[in-house]
PDB file of C-alpha atoms in Angstrom:
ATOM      1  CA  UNK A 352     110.543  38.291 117.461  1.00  0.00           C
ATOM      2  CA  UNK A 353     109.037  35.176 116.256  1.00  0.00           C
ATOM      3  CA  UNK A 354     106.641  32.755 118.568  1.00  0.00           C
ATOM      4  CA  UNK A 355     107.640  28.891 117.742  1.00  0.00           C
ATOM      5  CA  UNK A 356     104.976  27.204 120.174  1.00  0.00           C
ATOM      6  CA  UNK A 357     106.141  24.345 121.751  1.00  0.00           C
ATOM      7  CA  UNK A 358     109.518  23.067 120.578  1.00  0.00           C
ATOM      8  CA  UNK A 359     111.529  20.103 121.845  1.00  0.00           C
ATOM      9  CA  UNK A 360     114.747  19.962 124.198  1.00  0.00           C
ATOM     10  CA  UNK A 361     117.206  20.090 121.297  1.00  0.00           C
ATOM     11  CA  UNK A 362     115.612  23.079 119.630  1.00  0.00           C
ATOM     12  CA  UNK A 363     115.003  24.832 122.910  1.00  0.00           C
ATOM     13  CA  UNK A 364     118.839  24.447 123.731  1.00  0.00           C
ATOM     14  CA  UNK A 365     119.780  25.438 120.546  1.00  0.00           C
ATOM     15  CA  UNK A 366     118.175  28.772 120.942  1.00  0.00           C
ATOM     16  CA  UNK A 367     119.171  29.278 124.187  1.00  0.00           C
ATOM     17  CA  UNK A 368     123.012  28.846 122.813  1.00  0.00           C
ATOM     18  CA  UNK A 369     122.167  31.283 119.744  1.00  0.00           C
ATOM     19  CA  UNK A 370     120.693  33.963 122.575  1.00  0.00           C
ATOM     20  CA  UNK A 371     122.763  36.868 123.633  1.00  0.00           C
ATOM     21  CA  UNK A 372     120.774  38.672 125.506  1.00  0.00           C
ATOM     22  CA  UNK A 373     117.984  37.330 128.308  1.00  0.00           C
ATOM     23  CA  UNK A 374     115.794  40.136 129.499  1.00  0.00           C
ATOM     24  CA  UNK A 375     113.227  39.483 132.452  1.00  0.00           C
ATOM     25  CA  UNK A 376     111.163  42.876 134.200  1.00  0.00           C
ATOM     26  CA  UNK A 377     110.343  41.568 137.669  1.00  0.00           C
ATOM     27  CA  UNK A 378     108.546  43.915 139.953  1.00  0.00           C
ATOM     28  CA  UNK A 379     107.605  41.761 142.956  1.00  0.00           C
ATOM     29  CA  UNK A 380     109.230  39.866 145.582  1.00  0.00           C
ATOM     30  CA  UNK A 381     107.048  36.938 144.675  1.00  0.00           C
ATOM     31  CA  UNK A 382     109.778  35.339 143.167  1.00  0.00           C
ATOM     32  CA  UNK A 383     111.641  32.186 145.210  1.00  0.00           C
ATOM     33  CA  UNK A 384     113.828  31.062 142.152  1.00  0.00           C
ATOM     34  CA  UNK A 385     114.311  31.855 138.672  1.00  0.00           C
ATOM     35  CA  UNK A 386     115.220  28.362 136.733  1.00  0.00           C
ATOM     36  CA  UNK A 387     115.139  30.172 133.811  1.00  0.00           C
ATOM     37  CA  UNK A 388     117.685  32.848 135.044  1.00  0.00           C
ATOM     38  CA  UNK A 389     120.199  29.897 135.819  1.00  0.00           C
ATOM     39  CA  UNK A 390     119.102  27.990 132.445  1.00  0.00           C
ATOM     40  CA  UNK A 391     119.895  31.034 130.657  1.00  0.00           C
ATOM     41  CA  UNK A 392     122.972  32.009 132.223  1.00  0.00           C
ATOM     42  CA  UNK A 393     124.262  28.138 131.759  1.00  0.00           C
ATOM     43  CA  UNK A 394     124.076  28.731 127.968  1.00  0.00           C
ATOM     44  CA  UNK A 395     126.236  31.801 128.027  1.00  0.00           C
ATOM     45  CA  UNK A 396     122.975  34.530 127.853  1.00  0.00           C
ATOM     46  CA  UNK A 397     123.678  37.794 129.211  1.00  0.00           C
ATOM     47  CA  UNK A 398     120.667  38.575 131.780  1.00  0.00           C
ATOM     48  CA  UNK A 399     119.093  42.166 131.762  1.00  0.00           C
ATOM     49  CA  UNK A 400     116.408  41.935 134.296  1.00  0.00           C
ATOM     50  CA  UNK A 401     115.356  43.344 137.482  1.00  0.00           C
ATOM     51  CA  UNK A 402     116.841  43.208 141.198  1.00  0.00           C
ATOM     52  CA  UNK A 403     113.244  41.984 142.623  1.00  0.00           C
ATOM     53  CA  UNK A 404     112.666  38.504 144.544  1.00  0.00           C
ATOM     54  CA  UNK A 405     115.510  35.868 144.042  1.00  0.00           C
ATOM     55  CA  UNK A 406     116.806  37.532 140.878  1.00  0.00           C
ATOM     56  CA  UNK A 407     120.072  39.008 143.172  1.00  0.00           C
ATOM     57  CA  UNK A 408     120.667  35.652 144.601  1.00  0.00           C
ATOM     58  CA  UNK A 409     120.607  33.997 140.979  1.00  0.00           C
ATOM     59  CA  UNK A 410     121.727  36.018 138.209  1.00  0.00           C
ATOM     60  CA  UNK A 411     126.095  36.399 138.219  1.00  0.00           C
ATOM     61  CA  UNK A 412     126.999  39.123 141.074  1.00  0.00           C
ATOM     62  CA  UNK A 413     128.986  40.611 137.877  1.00  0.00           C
ATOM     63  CA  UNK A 414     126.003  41.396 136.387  1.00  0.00           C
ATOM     64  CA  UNK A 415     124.339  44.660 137.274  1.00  0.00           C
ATOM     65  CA  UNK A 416     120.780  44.452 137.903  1.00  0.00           C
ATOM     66  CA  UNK A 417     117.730  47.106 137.110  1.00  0.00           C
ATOM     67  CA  UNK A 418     116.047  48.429 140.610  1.00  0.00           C
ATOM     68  CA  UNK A 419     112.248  46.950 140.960  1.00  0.00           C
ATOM     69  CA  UNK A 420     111.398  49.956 142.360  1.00  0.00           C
ATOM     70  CA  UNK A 421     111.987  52.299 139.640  1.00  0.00           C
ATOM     71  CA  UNK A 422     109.519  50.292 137.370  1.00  0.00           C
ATOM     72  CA  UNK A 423     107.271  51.353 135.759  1.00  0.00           C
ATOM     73  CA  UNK A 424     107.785  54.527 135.902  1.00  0.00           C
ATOM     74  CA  UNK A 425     111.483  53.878 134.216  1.00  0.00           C
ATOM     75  CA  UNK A 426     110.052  51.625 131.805  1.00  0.00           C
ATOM     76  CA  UNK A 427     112.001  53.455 129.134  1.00  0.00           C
ATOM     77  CA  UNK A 428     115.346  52.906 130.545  1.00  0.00           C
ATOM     78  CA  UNK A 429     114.905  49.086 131.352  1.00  0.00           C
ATOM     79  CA  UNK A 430     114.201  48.841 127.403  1.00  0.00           C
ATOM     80  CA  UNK A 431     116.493  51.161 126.583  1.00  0.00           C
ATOM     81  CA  UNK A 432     119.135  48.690 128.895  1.00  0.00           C
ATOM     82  CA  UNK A 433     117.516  45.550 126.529  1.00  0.00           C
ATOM     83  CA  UNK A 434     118.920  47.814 123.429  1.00  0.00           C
ATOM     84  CA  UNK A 435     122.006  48.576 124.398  1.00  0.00           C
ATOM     85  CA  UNK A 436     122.910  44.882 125.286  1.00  0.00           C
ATOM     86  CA  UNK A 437     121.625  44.210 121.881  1.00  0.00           C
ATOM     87  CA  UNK A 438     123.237  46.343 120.015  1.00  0.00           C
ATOM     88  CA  UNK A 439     126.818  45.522 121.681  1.00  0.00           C
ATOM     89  CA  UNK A 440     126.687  41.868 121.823  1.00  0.00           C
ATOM     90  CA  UNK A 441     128.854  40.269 124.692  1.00  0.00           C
ATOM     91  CA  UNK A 442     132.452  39.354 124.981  1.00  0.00           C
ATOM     92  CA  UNK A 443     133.091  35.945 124.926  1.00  0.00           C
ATOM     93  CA  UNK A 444     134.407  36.619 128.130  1.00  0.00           C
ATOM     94  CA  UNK A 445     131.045  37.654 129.318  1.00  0.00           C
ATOM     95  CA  UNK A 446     129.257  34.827 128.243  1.00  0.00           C
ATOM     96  CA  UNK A 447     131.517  32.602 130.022  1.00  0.00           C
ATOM     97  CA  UNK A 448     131.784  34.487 133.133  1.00  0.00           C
ATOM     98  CA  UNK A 449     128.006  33.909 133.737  1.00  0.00           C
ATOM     99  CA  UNK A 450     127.989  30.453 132.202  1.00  0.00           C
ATOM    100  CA  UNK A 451     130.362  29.840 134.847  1.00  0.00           C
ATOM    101  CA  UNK A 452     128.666  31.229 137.634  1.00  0.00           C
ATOM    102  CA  UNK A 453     125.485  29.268 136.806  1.00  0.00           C
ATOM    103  CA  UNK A 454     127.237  26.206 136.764  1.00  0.00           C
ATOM    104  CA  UNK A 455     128.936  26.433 139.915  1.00  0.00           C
ATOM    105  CA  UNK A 456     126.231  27.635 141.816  1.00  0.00           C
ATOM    106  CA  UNK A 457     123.645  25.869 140.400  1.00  0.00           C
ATOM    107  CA  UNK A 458     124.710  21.922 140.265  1.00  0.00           C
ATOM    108  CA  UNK A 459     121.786  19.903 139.345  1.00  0.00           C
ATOM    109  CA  UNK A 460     123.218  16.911 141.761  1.00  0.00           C
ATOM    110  CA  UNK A 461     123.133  19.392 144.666  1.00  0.00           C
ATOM    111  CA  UNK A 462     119.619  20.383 143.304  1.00  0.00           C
ATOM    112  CA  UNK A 463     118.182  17.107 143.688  1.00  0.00           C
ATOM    113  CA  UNK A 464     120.021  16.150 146.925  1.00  0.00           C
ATOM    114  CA  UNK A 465     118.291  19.378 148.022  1.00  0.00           C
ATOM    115  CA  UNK A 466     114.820  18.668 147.182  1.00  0.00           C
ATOM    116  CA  UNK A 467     115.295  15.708 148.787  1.00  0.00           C
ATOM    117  CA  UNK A 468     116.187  16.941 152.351  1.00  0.00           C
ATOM    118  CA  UNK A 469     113.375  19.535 151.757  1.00  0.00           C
ATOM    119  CA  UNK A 470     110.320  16.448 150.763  1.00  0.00           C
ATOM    120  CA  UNK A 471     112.210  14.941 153.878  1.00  0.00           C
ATOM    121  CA  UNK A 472     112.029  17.325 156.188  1.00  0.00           C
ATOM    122  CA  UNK A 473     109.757  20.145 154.863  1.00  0.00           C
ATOM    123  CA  UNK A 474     110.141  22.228 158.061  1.00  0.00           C
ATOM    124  CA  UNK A 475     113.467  23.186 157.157  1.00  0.00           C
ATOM    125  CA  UNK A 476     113.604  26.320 154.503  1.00  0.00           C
ATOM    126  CA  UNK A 477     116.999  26.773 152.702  1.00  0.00           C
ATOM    127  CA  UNK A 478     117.716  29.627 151.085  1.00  0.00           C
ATOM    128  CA  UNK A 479     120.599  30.826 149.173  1.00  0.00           C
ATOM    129  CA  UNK A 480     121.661  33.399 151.583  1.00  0.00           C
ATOM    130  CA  UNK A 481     121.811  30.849 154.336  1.00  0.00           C
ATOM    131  CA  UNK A 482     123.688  28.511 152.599  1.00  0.00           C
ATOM    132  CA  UNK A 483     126.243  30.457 151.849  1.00  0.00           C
ATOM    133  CA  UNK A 484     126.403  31.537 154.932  1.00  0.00           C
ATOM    134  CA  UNK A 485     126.161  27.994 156.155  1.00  0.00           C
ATOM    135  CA  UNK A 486     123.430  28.358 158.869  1.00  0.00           C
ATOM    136  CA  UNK A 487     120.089  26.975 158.916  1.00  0.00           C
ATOM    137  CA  UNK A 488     117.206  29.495 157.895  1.00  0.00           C
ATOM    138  CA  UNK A 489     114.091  30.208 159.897  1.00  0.00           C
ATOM    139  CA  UNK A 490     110.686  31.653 158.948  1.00  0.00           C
ATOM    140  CA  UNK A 491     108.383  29.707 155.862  1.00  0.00           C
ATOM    141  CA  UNK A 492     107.710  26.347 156.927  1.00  0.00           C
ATOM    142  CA  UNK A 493     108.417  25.443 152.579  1.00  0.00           C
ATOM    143  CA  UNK A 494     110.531  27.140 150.477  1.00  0.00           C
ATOM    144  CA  UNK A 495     113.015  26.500 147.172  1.00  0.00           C
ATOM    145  CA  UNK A 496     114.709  29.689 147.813  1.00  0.00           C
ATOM    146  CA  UNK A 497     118.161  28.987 146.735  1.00  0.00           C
ATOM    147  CA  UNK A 498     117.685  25.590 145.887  1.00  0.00           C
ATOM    148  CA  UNK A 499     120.381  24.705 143.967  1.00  0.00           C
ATOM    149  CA  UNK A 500     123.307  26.326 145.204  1.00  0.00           C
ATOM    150  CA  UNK A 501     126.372  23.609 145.980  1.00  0.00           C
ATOM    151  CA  UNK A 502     127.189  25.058 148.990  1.00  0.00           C
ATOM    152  CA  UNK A 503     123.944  23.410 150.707  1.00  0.00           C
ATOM    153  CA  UNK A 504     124.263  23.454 154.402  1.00  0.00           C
ATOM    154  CA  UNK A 505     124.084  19.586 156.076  1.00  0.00           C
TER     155      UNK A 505
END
């Protein structure tokens, strides 16, 4: 593993194209949305990560996801998990099916249009689960829960 610093959008991209593997240990719920999840996945890079906060709602449903709860104390297997995807890289197919996913759930027009309703009207909370649903979410007065997905309710 080698630490470049800061690097600039073309040599970012780059490396997220070159990635196979994406691996991301999340314990808490803490976590509204994972842009770097969706990034990831919209370059073709195979997530191995946790089922904690927004991670379920985010990461390609064909994906299987670590349980939060069993870390730490199955530290070992969630590494062990990190190995195996290294040392089988993925299909083609693979990469695709969760470059797809991140692209059609994740449209950056529907993103902004989003964030737009939300500085609007901040009393409204959208989350993914609602929008697919297509109902109207109550609880948090703010939230960017699911922001992103294009099936935004009105």
């Amino acid at each position: 593993m080698t630490f470049h610093g800061g690097v600039d959008q073309p040599t970012l991209h780059a490396a997220m194209r070159r990635a196979s593997v994406w691996a991301y240990a999340n314990t808490g719920d803490v976590e509204t949305y994972c842009i770097t999840a969706v990034k990831m996945q919209a370059a073709g890079v195979i997530p191995v990560a946790t089922d904690a906060g927004a991670l379920r709602e985010v990461i390609c449903h064909d994906v299987e996801l670590f349980p939060a709860s069993d870390l730490p104390e199955r530290a070992e297997d969630f590494v062990q998990g990190i190995i195996d995807a290294l040392q089988v890289p993925p299909t083609v197919d693979e990469r695709l099916s969760v470059r797809r996913f991140a692209l059609e759930h994740f449209d950056w027009a529907a993103t902004a249009k989003s964030l737009l309703r939300m500085i609007e009207k901040p009393e409204t909370e959208v989350t993914a689960r609602s929008a697919r649903q297509g109902t109207a979410a109550t609880g948090a007065v703010f939230s960017l829960s699911g922001v992103g997905t294009s099936e935004q309710p009105q």
